[in-house]
PDB file of C-alpha atoms and ligand atoms in Angstrom:
ATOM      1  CA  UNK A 175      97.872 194.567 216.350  1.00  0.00           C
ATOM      2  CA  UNK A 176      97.815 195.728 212.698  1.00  0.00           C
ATOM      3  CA  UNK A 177     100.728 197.602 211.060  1.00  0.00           C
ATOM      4  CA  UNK A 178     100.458 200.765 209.097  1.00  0.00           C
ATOM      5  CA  UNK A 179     102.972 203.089 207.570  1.00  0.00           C
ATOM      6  CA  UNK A 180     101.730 206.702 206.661  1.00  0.00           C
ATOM      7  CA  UNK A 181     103.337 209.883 205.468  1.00  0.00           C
ATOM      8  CA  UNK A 182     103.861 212.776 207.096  1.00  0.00           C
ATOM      9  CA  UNK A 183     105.018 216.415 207.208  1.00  0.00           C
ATOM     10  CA  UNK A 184     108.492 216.342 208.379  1.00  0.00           C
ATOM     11  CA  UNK A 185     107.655 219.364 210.731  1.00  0.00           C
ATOM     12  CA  UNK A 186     104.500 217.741 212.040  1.00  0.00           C
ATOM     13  CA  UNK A 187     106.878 214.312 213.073  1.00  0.00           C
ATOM     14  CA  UNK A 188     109.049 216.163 214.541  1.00  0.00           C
ATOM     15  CA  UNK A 189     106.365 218.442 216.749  1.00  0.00           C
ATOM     16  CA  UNK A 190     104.731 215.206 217.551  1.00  0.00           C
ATOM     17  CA  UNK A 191     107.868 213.629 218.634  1.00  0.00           C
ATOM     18  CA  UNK A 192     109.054 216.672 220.651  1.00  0.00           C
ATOM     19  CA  UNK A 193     105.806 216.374 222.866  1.00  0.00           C
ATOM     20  CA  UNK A 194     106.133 212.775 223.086  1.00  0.00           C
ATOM     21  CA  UNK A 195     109.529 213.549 224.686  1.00  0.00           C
ATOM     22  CA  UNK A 196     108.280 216.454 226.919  1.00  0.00           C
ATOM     23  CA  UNK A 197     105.919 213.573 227.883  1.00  0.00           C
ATOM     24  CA  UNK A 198     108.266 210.833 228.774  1.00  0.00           C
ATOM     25  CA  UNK A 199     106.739 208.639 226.003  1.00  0.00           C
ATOM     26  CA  UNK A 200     109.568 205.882 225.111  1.00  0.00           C
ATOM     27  CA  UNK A 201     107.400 205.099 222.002  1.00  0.00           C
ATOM     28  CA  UNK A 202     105.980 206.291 218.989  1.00  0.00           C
ATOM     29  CA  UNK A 203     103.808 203.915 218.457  1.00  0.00           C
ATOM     30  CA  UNK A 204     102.374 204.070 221.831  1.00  0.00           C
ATOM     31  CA  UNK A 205     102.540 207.815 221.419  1.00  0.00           C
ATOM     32  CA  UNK A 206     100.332 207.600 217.815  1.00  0.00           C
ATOM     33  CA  UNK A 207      97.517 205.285 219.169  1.00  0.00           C
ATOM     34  CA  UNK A 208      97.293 207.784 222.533  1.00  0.00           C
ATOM     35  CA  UNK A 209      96.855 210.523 220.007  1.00  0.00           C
ATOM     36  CA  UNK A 210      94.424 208.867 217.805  1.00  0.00           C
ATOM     37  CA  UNK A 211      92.034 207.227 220.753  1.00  0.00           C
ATOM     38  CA  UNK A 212      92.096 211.328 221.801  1.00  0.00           C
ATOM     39  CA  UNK A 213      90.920 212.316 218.324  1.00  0.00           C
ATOM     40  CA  UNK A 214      88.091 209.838 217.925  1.00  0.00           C
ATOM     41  CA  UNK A 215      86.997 210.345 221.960  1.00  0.00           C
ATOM     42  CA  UNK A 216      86.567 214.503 221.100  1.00  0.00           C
ATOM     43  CA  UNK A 217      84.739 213.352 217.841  1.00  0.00           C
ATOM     44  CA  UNK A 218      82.451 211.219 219.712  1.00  0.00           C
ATOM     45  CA  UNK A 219      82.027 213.775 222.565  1.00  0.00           C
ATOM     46  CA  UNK A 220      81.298 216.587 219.836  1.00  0.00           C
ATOM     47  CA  UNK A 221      78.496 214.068 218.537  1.00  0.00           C
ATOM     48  CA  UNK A 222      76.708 213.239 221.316  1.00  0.00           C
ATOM     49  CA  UNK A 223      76.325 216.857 222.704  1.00  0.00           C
ATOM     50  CA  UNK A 224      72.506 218.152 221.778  1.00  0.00           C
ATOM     51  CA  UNK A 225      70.468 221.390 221.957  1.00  0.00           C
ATOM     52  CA  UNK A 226      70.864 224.820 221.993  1.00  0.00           C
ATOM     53  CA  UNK A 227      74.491 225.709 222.665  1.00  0.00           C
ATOM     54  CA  UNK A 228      76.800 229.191 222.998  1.00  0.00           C
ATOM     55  CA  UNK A 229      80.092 229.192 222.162  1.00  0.00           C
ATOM     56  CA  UNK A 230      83.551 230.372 220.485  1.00  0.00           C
ATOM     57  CA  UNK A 231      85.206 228.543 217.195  1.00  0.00           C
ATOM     58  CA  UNK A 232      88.690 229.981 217.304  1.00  0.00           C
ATOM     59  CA  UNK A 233      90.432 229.614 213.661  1.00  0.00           C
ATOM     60  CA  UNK A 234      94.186 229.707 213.201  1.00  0.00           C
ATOM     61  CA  UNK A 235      94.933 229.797 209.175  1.00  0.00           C
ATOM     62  CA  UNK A 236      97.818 230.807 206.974  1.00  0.00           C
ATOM     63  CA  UNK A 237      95.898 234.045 204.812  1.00  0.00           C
ATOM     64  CA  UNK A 238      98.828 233.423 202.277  1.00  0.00           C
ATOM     65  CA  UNK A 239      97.295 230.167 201.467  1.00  0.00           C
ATOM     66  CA  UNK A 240      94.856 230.267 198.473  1.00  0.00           C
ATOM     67  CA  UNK A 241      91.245 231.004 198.798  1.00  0.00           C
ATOM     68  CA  UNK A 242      91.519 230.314 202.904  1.00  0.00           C
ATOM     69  CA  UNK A 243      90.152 233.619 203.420  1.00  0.00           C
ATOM     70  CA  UNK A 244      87.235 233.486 200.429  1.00  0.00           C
ATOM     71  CA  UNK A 245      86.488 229.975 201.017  1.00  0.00           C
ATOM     72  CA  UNK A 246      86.330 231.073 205.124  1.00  0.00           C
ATOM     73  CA  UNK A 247      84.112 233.765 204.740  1.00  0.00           C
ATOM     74  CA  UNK A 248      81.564 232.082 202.388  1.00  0.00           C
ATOM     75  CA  UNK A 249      81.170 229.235 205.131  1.00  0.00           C
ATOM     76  CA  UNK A 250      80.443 232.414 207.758  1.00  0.00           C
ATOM     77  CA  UNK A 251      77.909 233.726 205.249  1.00  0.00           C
ATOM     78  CA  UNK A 252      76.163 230.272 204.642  1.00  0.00           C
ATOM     79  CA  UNK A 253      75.748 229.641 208.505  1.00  0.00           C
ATOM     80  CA  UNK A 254      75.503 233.784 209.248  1.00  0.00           C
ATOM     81  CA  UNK A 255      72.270 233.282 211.259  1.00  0.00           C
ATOM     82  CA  UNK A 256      74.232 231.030 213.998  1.00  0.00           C
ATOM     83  CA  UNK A 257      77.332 233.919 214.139  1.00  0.00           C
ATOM     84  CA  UNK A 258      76.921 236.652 216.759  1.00  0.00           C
ATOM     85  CA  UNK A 259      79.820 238.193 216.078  1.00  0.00           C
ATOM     86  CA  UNK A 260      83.947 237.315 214.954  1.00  0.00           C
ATOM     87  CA  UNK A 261      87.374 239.062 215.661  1.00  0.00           C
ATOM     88  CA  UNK A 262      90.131 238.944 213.404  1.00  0.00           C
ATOM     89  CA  UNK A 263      93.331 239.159 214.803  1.00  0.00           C
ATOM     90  CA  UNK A 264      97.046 239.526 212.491  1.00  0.00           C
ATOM     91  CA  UNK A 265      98.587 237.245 214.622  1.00  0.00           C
ATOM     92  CA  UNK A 266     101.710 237.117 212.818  1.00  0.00           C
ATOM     93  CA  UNK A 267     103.247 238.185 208.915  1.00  0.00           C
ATOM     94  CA  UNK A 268     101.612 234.412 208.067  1.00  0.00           C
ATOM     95  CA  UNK A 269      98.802 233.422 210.582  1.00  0.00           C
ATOM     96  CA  UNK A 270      95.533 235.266 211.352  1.00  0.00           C
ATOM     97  CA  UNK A 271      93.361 234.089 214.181  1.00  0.00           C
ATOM     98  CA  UNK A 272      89.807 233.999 213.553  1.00  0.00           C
ATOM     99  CA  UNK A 273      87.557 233.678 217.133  1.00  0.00           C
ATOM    100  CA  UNK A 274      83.644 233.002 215.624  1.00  0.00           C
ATOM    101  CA  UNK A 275      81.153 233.842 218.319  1.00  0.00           C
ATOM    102  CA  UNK A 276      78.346 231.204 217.419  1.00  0.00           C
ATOM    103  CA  UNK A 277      75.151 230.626 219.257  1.00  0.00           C
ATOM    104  CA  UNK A 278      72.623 228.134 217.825  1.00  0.00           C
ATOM    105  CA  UNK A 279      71.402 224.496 217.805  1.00  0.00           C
ATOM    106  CA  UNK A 280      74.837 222.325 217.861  1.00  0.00           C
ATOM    107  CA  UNK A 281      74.193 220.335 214.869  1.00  0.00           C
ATOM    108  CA  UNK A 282      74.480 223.479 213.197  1.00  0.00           C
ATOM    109  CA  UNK A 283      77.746 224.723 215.522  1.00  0.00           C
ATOM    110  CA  UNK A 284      78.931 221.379 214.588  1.00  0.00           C
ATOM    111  CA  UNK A 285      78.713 221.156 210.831  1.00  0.00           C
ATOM    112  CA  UNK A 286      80.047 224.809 210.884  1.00  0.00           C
ATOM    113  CA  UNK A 287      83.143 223.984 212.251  1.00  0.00           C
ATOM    114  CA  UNK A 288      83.885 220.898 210.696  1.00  0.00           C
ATOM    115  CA  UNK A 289      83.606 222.429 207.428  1.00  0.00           C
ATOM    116  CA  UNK A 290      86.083 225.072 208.745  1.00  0.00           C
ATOM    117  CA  UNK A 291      88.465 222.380 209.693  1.00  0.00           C
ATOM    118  CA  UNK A 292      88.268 220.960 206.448  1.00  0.00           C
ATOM    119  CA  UNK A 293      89.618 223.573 204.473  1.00  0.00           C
ATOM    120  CA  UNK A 294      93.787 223.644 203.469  1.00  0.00           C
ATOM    121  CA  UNK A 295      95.670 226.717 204.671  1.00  0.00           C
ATOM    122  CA  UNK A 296      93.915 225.864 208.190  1.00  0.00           C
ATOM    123  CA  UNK A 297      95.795 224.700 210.995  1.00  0.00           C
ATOM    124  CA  UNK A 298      93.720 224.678 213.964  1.00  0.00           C
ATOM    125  CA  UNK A 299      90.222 224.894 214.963  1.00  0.00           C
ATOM    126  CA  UNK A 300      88.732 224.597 218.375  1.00  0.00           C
ATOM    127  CA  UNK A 301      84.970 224.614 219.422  1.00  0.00           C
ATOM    128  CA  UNK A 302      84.819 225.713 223.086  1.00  0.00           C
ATOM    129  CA  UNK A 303      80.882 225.894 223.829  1.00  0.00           C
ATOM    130  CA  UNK A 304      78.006 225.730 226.510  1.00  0.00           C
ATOM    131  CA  UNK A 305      74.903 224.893 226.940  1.00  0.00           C
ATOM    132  CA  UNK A 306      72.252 227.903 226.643  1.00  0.00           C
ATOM    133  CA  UNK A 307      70.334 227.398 230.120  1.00  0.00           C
ATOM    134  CA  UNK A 308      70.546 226.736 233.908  1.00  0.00           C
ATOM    135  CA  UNK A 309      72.762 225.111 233.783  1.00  0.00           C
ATOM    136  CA  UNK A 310      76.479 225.970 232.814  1.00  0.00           C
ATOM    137  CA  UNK A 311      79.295 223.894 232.156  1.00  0.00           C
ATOM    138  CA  UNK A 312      81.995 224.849 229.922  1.00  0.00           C
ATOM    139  CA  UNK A 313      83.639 221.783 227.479  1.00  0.00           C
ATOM    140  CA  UNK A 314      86.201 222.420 225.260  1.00  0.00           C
ATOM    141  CA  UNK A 315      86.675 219.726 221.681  1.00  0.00           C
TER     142      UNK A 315
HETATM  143 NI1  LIG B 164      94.905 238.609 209.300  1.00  0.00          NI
END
């Protein structure tokens, strides 16, 4: 086992811990390398899919948060031939929800929401896509 220490939002901790509880977690720790074998197995899953693929990004962001919005719809502009079509809802005074129709090869579905995901003033993403054929089966990051 190594040991790290890291920094975090005080809001974020205290989410985290809040579903550890709901969870009957007794530890953090335990809790933290759960989390993070999650993260990396949805990365890897999200890498191996291939091929033509249909699907929704759905985009949760703070609009008071500089640029979000700019920076958000250049991205949508760069990769407009792989958008069918995208709903913006005011979900609240501070969050919008973005949901991104996209249809394309996923390499191109994939960089496109990983550059998404990247940008501050977001605070969730999620790809939920299919593949374009006989065969359907619905996967969600
Ligand atoms: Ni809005």
């Amino acid at each position: 086992m190594m040991r790290i220490s890291m920094s975090l939002p005080k809001k974020l901790l205290h989410e985290f811990d809040e579903v550890l509880k709901d969870r009957g977690y007794q530890s953090r720790s335990k809790g933290i390398r759960d989390a993070l074998k999650d993260y990396i197995v949805r990365y890897q899953w999200m890498n191996e899919m291939e091929g033509e693929r249909v699907g929704i990004v759905a985009v949760i962001y703070d609009h008071h948060y500089t640029d979000v919005m700019e920076d958000l719809t250049d991205i949508q502009h760069d990769y407009r031939k792989y958008i069918n079509a995208v709903m913006h809802v005011h979900m609240s005074e501070k969050y919008c929800l973005e949901v991104i129709v996209v249809k394309g090869d996923v390499k191109y579905i994939r960089s496109f929401t990983e550059k998404i995901m990247r940008l501050k003033g977001v605070e969730h993403v999620r790809l939920t896509s299919t593949a374009v054929g006989e065969n359907i089966e619905l996967e969600a990051d």
